[in-house]
Short mmCIF file of C-alpha atoms in Angstrom, two decimals:
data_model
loop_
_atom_site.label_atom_id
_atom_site.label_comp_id
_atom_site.label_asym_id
_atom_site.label_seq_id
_atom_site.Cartn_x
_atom_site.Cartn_y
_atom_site.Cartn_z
CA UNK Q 1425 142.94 -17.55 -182.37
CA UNK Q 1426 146.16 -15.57 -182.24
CA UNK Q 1427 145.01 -13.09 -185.36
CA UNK Q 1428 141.31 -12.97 -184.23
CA UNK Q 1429 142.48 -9.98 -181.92
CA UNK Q 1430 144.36 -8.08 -184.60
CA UNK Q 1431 141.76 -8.06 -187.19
CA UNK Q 1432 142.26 -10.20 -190.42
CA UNK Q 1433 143.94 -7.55 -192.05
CA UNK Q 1434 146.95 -8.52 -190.38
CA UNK Q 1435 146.73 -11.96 -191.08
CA UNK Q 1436 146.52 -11.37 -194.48
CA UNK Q 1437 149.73 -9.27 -194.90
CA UNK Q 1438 151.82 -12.13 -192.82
CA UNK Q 1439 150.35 -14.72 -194.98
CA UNK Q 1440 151.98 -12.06 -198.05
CA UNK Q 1441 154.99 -12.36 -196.53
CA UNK Q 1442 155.22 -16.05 -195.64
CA UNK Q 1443 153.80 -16.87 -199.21
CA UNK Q 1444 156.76 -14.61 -200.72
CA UNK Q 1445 159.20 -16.06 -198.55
CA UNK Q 1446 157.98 -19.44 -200.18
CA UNK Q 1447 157.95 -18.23 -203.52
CA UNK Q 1448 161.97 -17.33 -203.11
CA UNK Q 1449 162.75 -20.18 -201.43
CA UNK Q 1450 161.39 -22.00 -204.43
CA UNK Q 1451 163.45 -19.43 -206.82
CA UNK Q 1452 166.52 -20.25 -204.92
CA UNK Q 1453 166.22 -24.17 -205.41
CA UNK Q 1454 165.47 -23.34 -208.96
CA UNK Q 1455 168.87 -21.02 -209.38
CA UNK Q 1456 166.77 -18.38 -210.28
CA UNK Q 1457 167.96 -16.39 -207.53
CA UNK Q 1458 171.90 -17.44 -208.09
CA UNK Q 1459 171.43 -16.87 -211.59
CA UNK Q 1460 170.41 -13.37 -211.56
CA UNK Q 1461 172.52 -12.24 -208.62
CA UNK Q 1462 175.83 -13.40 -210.93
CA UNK Q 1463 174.43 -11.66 -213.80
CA UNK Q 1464 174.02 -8.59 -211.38
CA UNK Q 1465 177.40 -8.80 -209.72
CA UNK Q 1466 178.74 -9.38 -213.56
CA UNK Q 1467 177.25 -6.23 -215.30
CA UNK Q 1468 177.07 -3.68 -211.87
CA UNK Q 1469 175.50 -1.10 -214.41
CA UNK Q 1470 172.22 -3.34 -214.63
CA UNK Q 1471 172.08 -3.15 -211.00
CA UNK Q 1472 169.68 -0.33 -211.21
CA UNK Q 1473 167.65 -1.75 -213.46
CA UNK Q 1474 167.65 -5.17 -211.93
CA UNK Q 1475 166.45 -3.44 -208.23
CA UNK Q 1476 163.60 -1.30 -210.39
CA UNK Q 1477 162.59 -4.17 -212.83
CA UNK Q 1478 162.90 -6.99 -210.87
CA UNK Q 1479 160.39 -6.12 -208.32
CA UNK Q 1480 157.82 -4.61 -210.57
CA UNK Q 1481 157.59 -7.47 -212.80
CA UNK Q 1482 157.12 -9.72 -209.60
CA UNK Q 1483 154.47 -7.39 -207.81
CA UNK Q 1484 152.23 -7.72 -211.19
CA UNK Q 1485 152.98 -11.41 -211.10
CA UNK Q 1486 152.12 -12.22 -208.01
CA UNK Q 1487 149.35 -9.27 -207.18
CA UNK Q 1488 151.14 -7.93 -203.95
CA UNK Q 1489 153.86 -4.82 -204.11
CA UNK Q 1490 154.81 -5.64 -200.27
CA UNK Q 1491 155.75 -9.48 -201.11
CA UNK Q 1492 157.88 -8.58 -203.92
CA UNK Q 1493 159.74 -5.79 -202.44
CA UNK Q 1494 160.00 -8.42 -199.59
CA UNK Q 1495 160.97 -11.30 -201.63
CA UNK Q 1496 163.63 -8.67 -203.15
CA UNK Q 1497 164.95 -7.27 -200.75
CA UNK Q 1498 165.64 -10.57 -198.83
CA UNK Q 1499 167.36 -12.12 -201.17
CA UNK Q 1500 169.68 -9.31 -203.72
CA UNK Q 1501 169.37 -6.27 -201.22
CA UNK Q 1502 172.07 -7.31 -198.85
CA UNK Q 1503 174.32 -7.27 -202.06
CA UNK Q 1504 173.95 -4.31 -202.97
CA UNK Q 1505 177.67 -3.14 -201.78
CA UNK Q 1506 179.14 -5.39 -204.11
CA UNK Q 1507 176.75 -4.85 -206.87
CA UNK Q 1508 177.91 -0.94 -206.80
CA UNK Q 1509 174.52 0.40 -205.37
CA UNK Q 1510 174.13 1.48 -201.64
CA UNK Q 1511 171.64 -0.78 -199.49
CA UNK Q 1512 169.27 1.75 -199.03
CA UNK Q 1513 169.25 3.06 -202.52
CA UNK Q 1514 168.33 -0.48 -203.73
CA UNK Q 1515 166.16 -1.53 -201.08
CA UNK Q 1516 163.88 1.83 -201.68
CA UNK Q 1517 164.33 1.25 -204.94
CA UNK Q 1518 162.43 -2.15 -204.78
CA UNK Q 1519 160.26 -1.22 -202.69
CA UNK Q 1520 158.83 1.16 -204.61
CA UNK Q 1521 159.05 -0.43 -207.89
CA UNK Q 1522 156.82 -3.53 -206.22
CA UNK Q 1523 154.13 -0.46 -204.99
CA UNK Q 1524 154.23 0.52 -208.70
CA UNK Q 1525 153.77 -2.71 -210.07
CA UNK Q 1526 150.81 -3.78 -207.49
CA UNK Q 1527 148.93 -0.61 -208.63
CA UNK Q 1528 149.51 -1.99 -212.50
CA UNK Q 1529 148.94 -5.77 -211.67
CA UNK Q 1530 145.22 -7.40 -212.50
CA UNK Q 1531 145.37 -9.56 -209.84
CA UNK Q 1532 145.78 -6.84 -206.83
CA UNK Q 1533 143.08 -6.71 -204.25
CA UNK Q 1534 142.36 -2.98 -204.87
CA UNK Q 1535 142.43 -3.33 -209.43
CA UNK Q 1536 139.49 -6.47 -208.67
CA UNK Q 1537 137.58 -4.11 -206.23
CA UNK Q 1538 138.04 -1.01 -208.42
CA UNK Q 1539 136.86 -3.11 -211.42
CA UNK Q 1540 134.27 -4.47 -209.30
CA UNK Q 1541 132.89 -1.32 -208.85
CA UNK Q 1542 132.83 0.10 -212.13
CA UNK Q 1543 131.82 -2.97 -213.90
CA UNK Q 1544 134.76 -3.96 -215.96
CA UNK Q 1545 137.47 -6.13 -215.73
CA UNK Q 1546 140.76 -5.48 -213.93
CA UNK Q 1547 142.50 -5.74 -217.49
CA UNK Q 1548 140.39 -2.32 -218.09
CA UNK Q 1549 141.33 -0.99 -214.76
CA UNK Q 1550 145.46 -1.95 -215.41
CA UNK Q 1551 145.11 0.06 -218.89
CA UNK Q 1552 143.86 3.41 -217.65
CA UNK Q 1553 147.06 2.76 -214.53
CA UNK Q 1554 149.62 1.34 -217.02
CA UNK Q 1555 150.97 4.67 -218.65
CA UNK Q 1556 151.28 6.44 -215.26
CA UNK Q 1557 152.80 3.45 -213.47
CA UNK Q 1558 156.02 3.22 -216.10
CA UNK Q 1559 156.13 6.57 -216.02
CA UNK Q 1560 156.32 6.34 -212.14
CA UNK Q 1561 158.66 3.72 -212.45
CA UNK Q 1562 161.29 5.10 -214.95
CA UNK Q 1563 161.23 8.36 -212.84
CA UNK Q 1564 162.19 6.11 -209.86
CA UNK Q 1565 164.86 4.65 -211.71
CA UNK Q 1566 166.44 8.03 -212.64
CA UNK Q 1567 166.01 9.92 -209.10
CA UNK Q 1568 167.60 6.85 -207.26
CA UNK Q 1569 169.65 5.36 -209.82
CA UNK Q 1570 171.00 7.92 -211.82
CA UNK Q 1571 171.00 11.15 -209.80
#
C-alpha cells in the first residue's frame, strides 16, 4: 500500500537497491569484498581501475547500473583516502562505470525492450552498444583517473 501512491517505478528502484545491498552482503560473507579491498589498498595504482572495472562488470552482471554503483560505492568508496583516490573521484567514477555497463548488459530493462522492439535479441542490441560503451568507459577512466 505504501508504493501504490508513488507509482511502481519507485518500488522497483528500492527493490534495486535492497537486492544490491543483498548481493554485497553476500560478497562480504564470501570475502569477496575483503579480498579485493586488500588487493586495492596493496597495489593503490589499480585503484582506478578497480573503481572503473569493478562496477561495470557488476552492472552487466546483474542488469542494473544504479545497484552496482550502489553496491560499490557502499562498500570500497569510503576507502578511497587510503586507496590514494579522492571519495568523490571514485564514487563518480563508479557510478558512471555501472551507467556504462547497464547500457552494455543483456539483461537491462531498456536492451530487452529495445530488442523487443526491433525483433532481435538483447545479445544483438549489446553488440551494436559494446564498442561505444568501452570506449565510454576507458575515456572515464582517463578524465577521472589520470587527468
Amino acid at each position: 500500500k505504501f508504493f501504490d501512491g508513488m507509482g511502481g517505478a519507485y518500488a522497483n528502484i528500492l527493490g534495486i537497491i535492497i537486492t544490491a545491498t543483498v548481493f554485497v552482503s553476500g560478497l562480504k560473507a564470501l570475502g569477496a569484498v575483503d579480498a579485493f579491498i586488500q588487493i586495492l589498498i596493496n597495489n593503490p595504482s589499480l585503484a582506478g581501475i578497480g573503481a572503473t572495472v569493478g562496477p561495470f562488470l557488476l552492472a552487466i552482471v546483474v542488469g542494473s547500473g544504479d545497484a552496482a554503483a550502489f553496491a560499490f560505492n557502499e562498500v570500497v568508496t569510503p576507502h578511497a583516502e587510503s586507496l590514494g583516490m579522492s571519495i568523490e573521484n571514485m564514487g563518480s567514477l563508479a557510478a558512471l562505470s555501472g551507467a556504462i555497463g547497464r547500457t552494455m548488459s543483456p539483461l537491462a530493462g531498456a536492451a530487452i525492450v529495445c530488442a523487443g522492439f526491433a525483433k532481435v535479441s538483447t545479445i544483438d542490441v549489446v553488440k551494436r552498444t559494446s564498442l561505444g560503451m568501452i570506449l565510454a568507459l576507458i575515456t572515464a577512466y582517463v578524465v577521472l583517473v589520470v587527468m
